């Protein structure tokens, strides 16, 4: 029987030093990708052994604006194996990757209308606030008749209007949708939404169930996403600890939440809000589909 080769201690030390050097090179390349100093496509020209052996997955995840969800989507759409190393990516696959990145950079001529719905307290505002920082995303500012909360900014969180002003806006056909929710009225002003869509931006509406149903009926091309809490107890905790609601409002919101959770199957996608960053990434991926 042939025995495995044995290395002398000097040979082992040399192999160890080589592995450390390769790791260092790869870390250097990843940070250069992250800072935009080099592009993914520069790597396919690199003939150094340590780069040829680098996993494509590790390189992709280092590209700015690309998270795990988008990496998964890129592998799914291009059909490239997740185990592929840089040295094994063929010319056709490089072209497919180029298309993926062009898709990321060029906004479509008309943006997507994305509805984010789900029970009060599930974390929709935190999610949509993070979407405001994403390129090519625009988050609609609703009008409401409810009282402004401590910490909220007029015209930024909501356009706070009187009941009369809201009714006048309904009469003037100024809303894309509107609904009553636990004693107040909420509506999406249609004009800025249309303008943002025409600019190719993905427009996000953070609205409750009845508004989402109106959008489903009037804009069938819209993408409807429902956000679920990890559990009922977690939803109760979040809503209570937020400290924004009176006991009566809290009770009404929890009652409404049961109705909303029962309607989750009406939506195109249901995302569980365990980690905000993951939900945001998932939403960005869905908009790119
Ligand atoms: P809150 O009072 O907690 O800010 O909002 C109450 C509910 O109204 C939330 O579910 C929120 O998503 C929803 N909402 C906010 N703006 C609009 C809107 O323009 N239209 C509809 N239909 N619901 C909205």
mmCIF file of C-alpha atoms and ligand atoms in Angstrom:
data_model
loop_
_atom_site.group_PDB
_atom_site.id
_atom_site.type_symbol
_atom_site.label_atom_id
_atom_site.label_comp_id
_atom_site.label_asym_id
_atom_site.label_seq_id
_atom_site.Cartn_x
_atom_site.Cartn_y
_atom_site.Cartn_z
ATOM 1 C CA UNK A 1 0.000 0.000 0.000
ATOM 2 C CA UNK A 2 1.251 3.453 -0.937
ATOM 3 C CA UNK A 3 1.731 5.672 2.090
ATOM 4 C CA UNK A 4 0.807 9.396 2.004
ATOM 5 C CA UNK A 5 3.783 11.680 1.403
ATOM 6 C CA UNK A 6 5.379 12.948 4.559
ATOM 7 C CA UNK A 7 6.669 16.508 4.733
ATOM 8 C CA UNK A 8 9.778 17.533 6.529
ATOM 9 C CA UNK A 9 9.296 20.211 9.194
ATOM 10 C CA UNK A 10 10.949 22.786 6.854
ATOM 11 C CA UNK A 11 8.515 21.865 4.042
ATOM 12 C CA UNK A 12 5.553 22.087 6.441
ATOM 13 C CA UNK A 13 6.672 25.539 7.592
ATOM 14 C CA UNK A 14 7.035 26.701 3.963
ATOM 15 C CA UNK A 15 3.529 25.399 3.082
ATOM 16 C CA UNK A 16 2.083 27.164 6.156
ATOM 17 C CA UNK A 17 3.746 30.455 5.222
ATOM 18 C CA UNK A 18 2.392 30.143 1.649
ATOM 19 C CA UNK A 19 -1.155 29.575 2.946
ATOM 20 C CA UNK A 20 -0.890 32.641 5.208
ATOM 21 C CA UNK A 21 0.349 34.728 2.277
ATOM 22 C CA UNK A 22 -2.555 33.518 0.069
ATOM 23 C CA UNK A 23 -5.079 34.416 2.786
ATOM 24 C CA UNK A 24 -3.511 37.853 3.150
ATOM 25 C CA UNK A 25 -3.693 38.444 -0.636
ATOM 26 C CA UNK A 26 -7.340 37.399 -0.727
ATOM 27 C CA UNK A 27 -8.218 39.675 2.216
ATOM 28 C CA UNK A 28 -6.480 42.531 0.399
ATOM 29 C CA UNK A 29 -8.457 41.847 -2.777
ATOM 30 C CA UNK A 30 -11.749 41.698 -0.842
ATOM 31 C CA UNK A 31 -11.151 45.080 0.765
ATOM 32 C CA UNK A 32 -10.169 46.554 -2.634
ATOM 33 C CA UNK A 33 -13.466 45.225 -4.050
ATOM 34 C CA UNK A 34 -15.402 46.657 -1.099
ATOM 35 C CA UNK A 35 -13.844 50.106 -1.514
ATOM 36 C CA UNK A 36 -14.468 50.069 -5.276
ATOM 37 C CA UNK A 37 -10.735 50.293 -5.979
ATOM 38 C CA UNK A 38 -11.031 47.248 -8.233
ATOM 39 C CA UNK A 39 -14.051 45.657 -9.896
ATOM 40 C CA UNK A 40 -15.115 42.032 -9.862
ATOM 41 C CA UNK A 41 -14.207 41.861 -13.545
ATOM 42 C CA UNK A 42 -10.580 42.835 -12.831
ATOM 43 C CA UNK A 43 -10.315 39.596 -10.880
ATOM 44 C CA UNK A 44 -11.016 37.488 -13.960
ATOM 45 C CA UNK A 45 -7.807 38.933 -15.494
ATOM 46 C CA UNK A 46 -5.729 38.118 -12.412
ATOM 47 C CA UNK A 47 -3.552 35.065 -12.916
ATOM 48 C CA UNK A 48 -2.163 34.742 -9.393
ATOM 49 C CA UNK A 49 -2.806 31.249 -8.032
ATOM 50 C CA UNK A 50 -4.338 32.520 -4.779
ATOM 51 C CA UNK A 51 -6.894 34.574 -6.778
ATOM 52 C CA UNK A 52 -7.655 31.756 -9.206
ATOM 53 C CA UNK A 53 -8.478 29.603 -6.150
ATOM 54 C CA UNK A 54 -10.649 32.305 -4.519
ATOM 55 C CA UNK A 55 -14.371 31.455 -4.329
ATOM 56 C CA UNK A 56 -16.580 33.544 -6.636
ATOM 57 C CA UNK A 57 -19.101 33.724 -3.764
ATOM 58 C CA UNK A 58 -16.514 35.460 -1.509
ATOM 59 C CA UNK A 59 -15.685 37.970 -4.228
ATOM 60 C CA UNK A 60 -19.345 38.742 -4.987
ATOM 61 C CA UNK A 61 -20.245 39.356 -1.353
ATOM 62 C CA UNK A 62 -17.417 41.898 -1.130
ATOM 63 C CA UNK A 63 -18.845 44.063 -3.935
ATOM 64 C CA UNK A 64 -20.512 47.214 -2.483
ATOM 65 C CA UNK A 65 -24.301 46.983 -2.409
ATOM 66 C CA UNK A 66 -24.330 43.204 -2.838
ATOM 67 C CA UNK A 67 -25.605 41.235 0.161
ATOM 68 C CA UNK A 68 -26.224 37.523 0.641
ATOM 69 C CA UNK A 69 -29.722 37.666 -0.832
ATOM 70 C CA UNK A 70 -28.480 39.312 -4.023
ATOM 71 C CA UNK A 71 -25.604 36.868 -4.256
ATOM 72 C CA UNK A 72 -28.129 34.002 -4.061
ATOM 73 C CA UNK A 73 -30.219 35.660 -6.766
ATOM 74 C CA UNK A 74 -27.155 36.112 -9.015
ATOM 75 C CA UNK A 75 -26.231 32.426 -8.692
ATOM 76 C CA UNK A 76 -29.843 31.419 -9.305
ATOM 77 C CA UNK A 77 -30.211 33.580 -12.430
ATOM 78 C CA UNK A 78 -26.834 32.830 -14.006
ATOM 79 C CA UNK A 79 -26.888 29.116 -13.152
ATOM 80 C CA UNK A 80 -23.275 29.345 -11.966
ATOM 81 C CA UNK A 81 -22.400 26.840 -9.236
ATOM 82 C CA UNK A 82 -21.994 28.367 -5.780
ATOM 83 C CA UNK A 83 -18.792 26.354 -5.412
ATOM 84 C CA UNK A 84 -17.162 27.942 -8.514
ATOM 85 C CA UNK A 85 -13.769 29.524 -7.984
ATOM 86 C CA UNK A 86 -12.574 32.626 -9.861
ATOM 87 C CA UNK A 87 -10.255 30.539 -12.050
ATOM 88 C CA UNK A 88 -13.153 28.315 -13.113
ATOM 89 C CA UNK A 89 -15.506 31.069 -14.334
ATOM 90 C CA UNK A 90 -15.806 30.810 -18.121
ATOM 91 C CA UNK A 91 -16.213 33.606 -20.699
ATOM 92 C CA UNK A 92 -19.985 33.026 -21.077
ATOM 93 C CA UNK A 93 -20.456 33.120 -17.331
ATOM 94 C CA UNK A 94 -18.484 36.373 -17.121
ATOM 95 C CA UNK A 95 -20.919 37.860 -19.662
ATOM 96 C CA UNK A 96 -23.886 36.687 -17.578
ATOM 97 C CA UNK A 97 -22.334 38.311 -14.509
ATOM 98 C CA UNK A 98 -21.804 41.535 -16.464
ATOM 99 C CA UNK A 99 -25.527 41.582 -17.304
ATOM 100 C CA UNK A 100 -26.404 41.108 -13.631
ATOM 101 C CA UNK A 101 -24.301 44.130 -12.693
ATOM 102 C CA UNK A 102 -25.683 46.247 -15.529
ATOM 103 C CA UNK A 103 -29.139 45.380 -14.223
ATOM 104 C CA UNK A 104 -28.107 46.660 -10.814
ATOM 105 C CA UNK A 105 -26.811 49.950 -12.164
ATOM 106 C CA UNK A 106 -29.433 50.850 -14.770
ATOM 107 C CA UNK A 107 -32.786 51.754 -13.308
ATOM 108 C CA UNK A 108 -35.739 50.461 -15.341
ATOM 109 C CA UNK A 109 -37.563 53.144 -17.344
ATOM 110 C CA UNK A 110 -40.545 52.817 -15.018
ATOM 111 C CA UNK A 111 -39.992 51.836 -11.399
ATOM 112 C CA UNK A 112 -41.843 49.204 -9.417
ATOM 113 C CA UNK A 113 -44.670 49.959 -7.047
ATOM 114 C CA UNK A 114 -43.973 48.050 -3.840
ATOM 115 C CA UNK A 115 -46.466 47.779 -1.013
ATOM 116 C CA UNK A 116 -45.110 46.960 2.424
ATOM 117 C CA UNK A 117 -47.908 45.964 4.751
ATOM 118 C CA UNK A 118 -48.342 44.093 8.019
ATOM 119 C CA UNK A 119 -49.668 44.620 11.530
ATOM 120 C CA UNK A 120 -48.932 47.752 13.518
ATOM 121 C CA UNK A 121 -45.721 47.286 15.536
ATOM 122 C CA UNK A 122 -44.186 44.728 13.183
ATOM 123 C CA UNK A 123 -41.398 47.150 12.209
ATOM 124 C CA UNK A 124 -42.567 48.417 8.805
ATOM 125 C CA UNK A 125 -41.360 51.979 9.419
ATOM 126 C CA UNK A 126 -37.892 50.825 10.484
ATOM 127 C CA UNK A 127 -37.710 48.753 7.293
ATOM 128 C CA UNK A 128 -38.940 51.510 4.989
ATOM 129 C CA UNK A 129 -36.656 54.050 6.677
ATOM 130 C CA UNK A 130 -33.709 51.875 5.699
ATOM 131 C CA UNK A 131 -35.055 51.570 2.161
ATOM 132 C CA UNK A 132 -34.755 55.359 1.891
ATOM 133 C CA UNK A 133 -30.969 54.893 1.828
ATOM 134 C CA UNK A 134 -31.103 52.441 -1.084
ATOM 135 C CA UNK A 135 -30.277 53.708 -4.531
ATOM 136 C CA UNK A 136 -33.315 53.981 -6.840
ATOM 137 C CA UNK A 137 -35.817 53.646 -3.996
ATOM 138 C CA UNK A 138 -38.286 56.297 -2.957
ATOM 139 C CA UNK A 139 -40.592 55.966 0.040
ATOM 140 C CA UNK A 140 -43.964 57.680 -0.151
ATOM 141 C CA UNK A 141 -45.033 60.071 2.621
ATOM 142 C CA UNK A 142 -48.677 59.522 3.560
ATOM 143 C CA UNK A 143 -51.223 62.028 4.740
ATOM 144 C CA UNK A 144 -52.941 61.291 8.050
ATOM 145 C CA UNK A 145 -55.454 62.812 10.408
ATOM 146 C CA UNK A 146 -53.924 61.200 13.485
ATOM 147 C CA UNK A 147 -52.046 63.338 16.028
ATOM 148 C CA UNK A 148 -48.311 63.740 15.620
ATOM 149 C CA UNK A 149 -46.258 61.559 18.032
ATOM 150 C CA UNK A 150 -43.244 62.711 20.019
ATOM 151 C CA UNK A 151 -40.182 62.344 17.803
ATOM 152 C CA UNK A 152 -42.120 62.472 14.515
ATOM 153 C CA UNK A 153 -41.435 65.173 11.952
ATOM 154 C CA UNK A 154 -44.216 66.789 9.918
ATOM 155 C CA UNK A 155 -43.836 66.332 6.128
ATOM 156 C CA UNK A 156 -41.172 63.702 6.725
ATOM 157 C CA UNK A 157 -42.995 60.972 8.678
ATOM 158 C CA UNK A 158 -46.444 62.089 7.583
ATOM 159 C CA UNK A 159 -48.273 65.054 6.173
ATOM 160 C CA UNK A 160 -50.388 65.791 9.251
ATOM 161 C CA UNK A 161 -53.711 67.205 8.083
ATOM 162 C CA UNK A 162 -57.098 67.988 9.609
ATOM 163 C CA UNK A 163 -60.162 65.860 8.945
ATOM 164 C CA UNK A 164 -61.516 68.606 6.657
ATOM 165 C CA UNK A 165 -58.285 68.824 4.683
ATOM 166 C CA UNK A 166 -58.233 65.041 4.272
ATOM 167 C CA UNK A 167 -61.851 64.993 3.030
ATOM 168 C CA UNK A 168 -61.040 67.741 0.562
ATOM 169 C CA UNK A 169 -58.107 65.693 -0.729
ATOM 170 C CA UNK A 170 -60.466 62.734 -1.229
ATOM 171 C CA UNK A 171 -62.867 64.978 -3.187
ATOM 172 C CA UNK A 172 -59.991 66.260 -5.359
ATOM 173 C CA UNK A 173 -58.941 62.686 -6.200
ATOM 174 C CA UNK A 174 -55.551 63.341 -4.653
ATOM 175 C CA UNK A 175 -55.151 59.837 -3.216
ATOM 176 C CA UNK A 176 -53.928 56.662 -4.844
ATOM 177 C CA UNK A 177 -55.605 54.852 -1.947
ATOM 178 C CA UNK A 178 -56.841 55.770 1.489
ATOM 179 C CA UNK A 179 -58.295 53.975 4.508
ATOM 180 C CA UNK A 180 -59.468 54.374 8.094
ATOM 181 C CA UNK A 181 -57.310 52.766 10.756
ATOM 182 C CA UNK A 182 -58.175 52.729 14.465
ATOM 183 C CA UNK A 183 -60.009 56.027 14.372
ATOM 184 C CA UNK A 184 -57.849 58.051 11.950
ATOM 185 C CA UNK A 185 -57.596 58.370 8.161
ATOM 186 C CA UNK A 186 -54.439 57.595 6.187
ATOM 187 C CA UNK A 187 -53.840 58.090 2.457
ATOM 188 C CA UNK A 188 -51.130 57.965 -0.227
ATOM 189 C CA UNK A 189 -50.870 61.191 -2.281
ATOM 190 C CA UNK A 190 -50.929 60.071 -5.905
ATOM 191 C CA UNK A 191 -48.921 62.860 -7.607
ATOM 192 C CA UNK A 192 -45.473 62.289 -6.056
ATOM 193 C CA UNK A 193 -45.902 58.515 -6.533
ATOM 194 C CA UNK A 194 -46.523 58.930 -10.262
ATOM 195 C CA UNK A 195 -43.583 61.319 -10.596
ATOM 196 C CA UNK A 196 -41.192 58.955 -8.822
ATOM 197 C CA UNK A 197 -42.335 55.966 -10.915
ATOM 198 C CA UNK A 198 -41.826 57.980 -14.110
ATOM 199 C CA UNK A 199 -38.244 58.686 -12.993
ATOM 200 C CA UNK A 200 -37.647 54.933 -12.828
ATOM 201 C CA UNK A 201 -37.594 54.809 -9.042
ATOM 202 C CA UNK A 202 -38.979 51.909 -7.033
ATOM 203 C CA UNK A 203 -41.790 53.413 -4.999
ATOM 204 C CA UNK A 204 -42.476 51.987 -1.556
ATOM 205 C CA UNK A 205 -45.849 52.414 0.160
ATOM 206 C CA UNK A 206 -46.013 51.514 3.830
ATOM 207 C CA UNK A 207 -49.730 50.984 4.280
ATOM 208 C CA UNK A 208 -52.332 48.880 6.111
ATOM 209 C CA UNK A 209 -54.406 46.010 4.718
ATOM 210 C CA UNK A 210 -57.365 47.885 3.179
ATOM 211 C CA UNK A 211 -55.038 50.250 1.352
ATOM 212 C CA UNK A 212 -53.011 47.277 0.087
ATOM 213 C CA UNK A 213 -56.216 45.697 -1.230
ATOM 214 C CA UNK A 214 -57.068 48.894 -3.149
ATOM 215 C CA UNK A 215 -53.602 48.882 -4.725
ATOM 216 C CA UNK A 216 -54.011 45.188 -5.660
ATOM 217 C CA UNK A 217 -57.291 46.081 -7.425
ATOM 218 C CA UNK A 218 -56.185 49.295 -9.159
ATOM 219 C CA UNK A 219 -52.494 48.563 -9.860
ATOM 220 C CA UNK A 220 -52.264 44.803 -10.518
ATOM 221 C CA UNK A 221 -48.595 45.155 -11.500
ATOM 222 C CA UNK A 222 -47.664 46.238 -7.943
ATOM 223 C CA UNK A 223 -45.611 43.946 -5.740
ATOM 224 C CA UNK A 224 -47.361 43.281 -2.428
ATOM 225 C CA UNK A 225 -45.184 42.257 0.493
ATOM 226 C CA UNK A 226 -46.500 41.334 3.918
ATOM 227 C CA UNK A 227 -44.269 41.633 6.981
ATOM 228 C CA UNK A 228 -44.930 39.136 9.772
ATOM 229 C CA UNK A 229 -43.615 39.227 13.331
ATOM 230 C CA UNK A 230 -41.543 36.226 14.505
ATOM 231 C CA UNK A 231 -44.407 35.446 16.952
ATOM 232 C CA UNK A 232 -47.573 36.944 18.400
ATOM 233 C CA UNK A 233 -45.840 37.513 21.758
ATOM 234 C CA UNK A 234 -43.049 39.418 19.985
ATOM 235 C CA UNK A 235 -45.606 41.666 18.244
ATOM 236 C CA UNK A 236 -47.318 42.427 21.557
ATOM 237 C CA UNK A 237 -43.935 43.205 23.117
ATOM 238 C CA UNK A 238 -42.834 45.499 20.301
ATOM 239 C CA UNK A 239 -46.092 47.427 20.243
ATOM 240 C CA UNK A 240 -46.191 47.784 24.040
ATOM 241 C CA UNK A 241 -42.504 48.689 24.449
ATOM 242 C CA UNK A 242 -42.735 51.295 21.677
ATOM 243 C CA UNK A 243 -44.715 53.308 24.219
ATOM 244 C CA UNK A 244 -46.477 55.356 21.550
ATOM 245 C CA UNK A 245 -50.016 54.115 22.081
ATOM 246 C CA UNK A 246 -52.660 54.667 24.739
ATOM 247 C CA UNK A 247 -54.135 51.519 26.323
ATOM 248 C CA UNK A 248 -57.195 51.883 24.084
ATOM 249 C CA UNK A 249 -55.175 52.338 20.888
ATOM 250 C CA UNK A 250 -52.956 49.400 21.832
ATOM 251 C CA UNK A 251 -55.990 47.180 22.230
ATOM 252 C CA UNK A 252 -57.487 48.314 18.909
ATOM 253 C CA UNK A 253 -54.168 47.802 17.093
ATOM 254 C CA UNK A 254 -53.765 44.276 18.476
ATOM 255 C CA UNK A 255 -57.325 43.440 17.465
ATOM 256 C CA UNK A 256 -56.615 44.788 13.942
ATOM 257 C CA UNK A 257 -53.351 42.810 13.866
ATOM 258 C CA UNK A 258 -55.264 39.520 14.111
ATOM 259 C CA UNK A 259 -57.332 40.480 11.066
ATOM 260 C CA UNK A 260 -54.212 41.582 9.151
ATOM 261 C CA UNK A 261 -52.228 38.414 9.968
ATOM 262 C CA UNK A 262 -55.129 36.321 8.648
ATOM 263 C CA UNK A 263 -54.842 38.105 5.299
ATOM 264 C CA UNK A 264 -51.119 37.421 4.754
ATOM 265 C CA UNK A 265 -51.876 34.883 2.003
ATOM 266 C CA UNK A 266 -53.346 37.669 -0.192
ATOM 267 C CA UNK A 267 -49.825 39.075 -0.639
ATOM 268 C CA UNK A 268 -47.183 38.111 -3.229
ATOM 269 C CA UNK A 269 -44.521 37.573 -0.582
ATOM 270 C CA UNK A 270 -44.469 37.146 3.178
ATOM 271 C CA UNK A 271 -41.269 38.086 5.018
ATOM 272 C CA UNK A 272 -40.736 37.419 8.721
ATOM 273 C CA UNK A 273 -39.134 40.390 10.428
ATOM 274 C CA UNK A 274 -36.546 38.670 12.578
ATOM 275 C CA UNK A 275 -33.698 40.889 11.377
ATOM 276 C CA UNK A 276 -34.454 44.246 9.741
ATOM 277 C CA UNK A 277 -31.304 44.160 7.533
ATOM 278 C CA UNK A 278 -32.359 40.810 6.068
ATOM 279 C CA UNK A 279 -35.867 42.003 5.266
ATOM 280 C CA UNK A 280 -34.450 45.132 3.607
ATOM 281 C CA UNK A 281 -32.077 43.044 1.515
ATOM 282 C CA UNK A 282 -34.883 40.700 0.524
ATOM 283 C CA UNK A 283 -37.068 43.639 -0.538
ATOM 284 C CA UNK A 284 -34.250 45.081 -2.657
ATOM 285 C CA UNK A 285 -33.783 41.689 -4.326
ATOM 286 C CA UNK A 286 -37.507 41.402 -5.023
ATOM 287 C CA UNK A 287 -37.518 44.850 -6.635
ATOM 288 C CA UNK A 288 -34.678 43.773 -8.946
ATOM 289 C CA UNK A 289 -36.487 40.660 -10.197
HETATM 290 P P1 LIG B 1 -49.331 54.610 12.496
HETATM 291 O O1 LIG B 1 -50.409 55.369 13.158
HETATM 292 O O2 LIG B 1 -48.792 53.521 13.400
HETATM 293 O O3 LIG B 1 -48.249 55.472 11.928
HETATM 294 O O4 LIG B 1 -49.963 53.860 11.235
HETATM 295 C C1 LIG B 1 -51.077 53.048 11.386
HETATM 296 C C2 LIG B 1 -51.257 52.158 10.171
HETATM 297 O O5 LIG B 1 -51.560 52.947 9.035
HETATM 298 C C3 LIG B 1 -49.987 51.383 9.824
HETATM 299 O O6 LIG B 1 -50.345 50.055 9.533
HETATM 300 C C4 LIG B 1 -49.479 52.083 8.590
HETATM 301 O O7 LIG B 1 -48.790 51.210 7.744
HETATM 302 C C5 LIG B 1 -50.781 52.523 7.953
HETATM 303 N N1 LIG B 1 -50.611 53.610 6.986
HETATM 304 C C6 LIG B 1 -49.698 54.610 6.991
HETATM 305 N N2 LIG B 1 -49.878 55.390 5.913
HETATM 306 C C7 LIG B 1 -50.896 54.864 5.202
HETATM 307 C C8 LIG B 1 -51.533 55.209 3.970
HETATM 308 O O8 LIG B 1 -51.182 56.155 3.287
HETATM 309 N N3 LIG B 1 -52.559 54.419 3.562
HETATM 310 C C9 LIG B 1 -52.995 53.345 4.290
HETATM 311 N N4 LIG B 1 -54.005 52.638 3.780
HETATM 312 N N5 LIG B 1 -52.411 52.996 5.429
HETATM 313 C C10 LIG B 1 -51.374 53.740 5.894
#
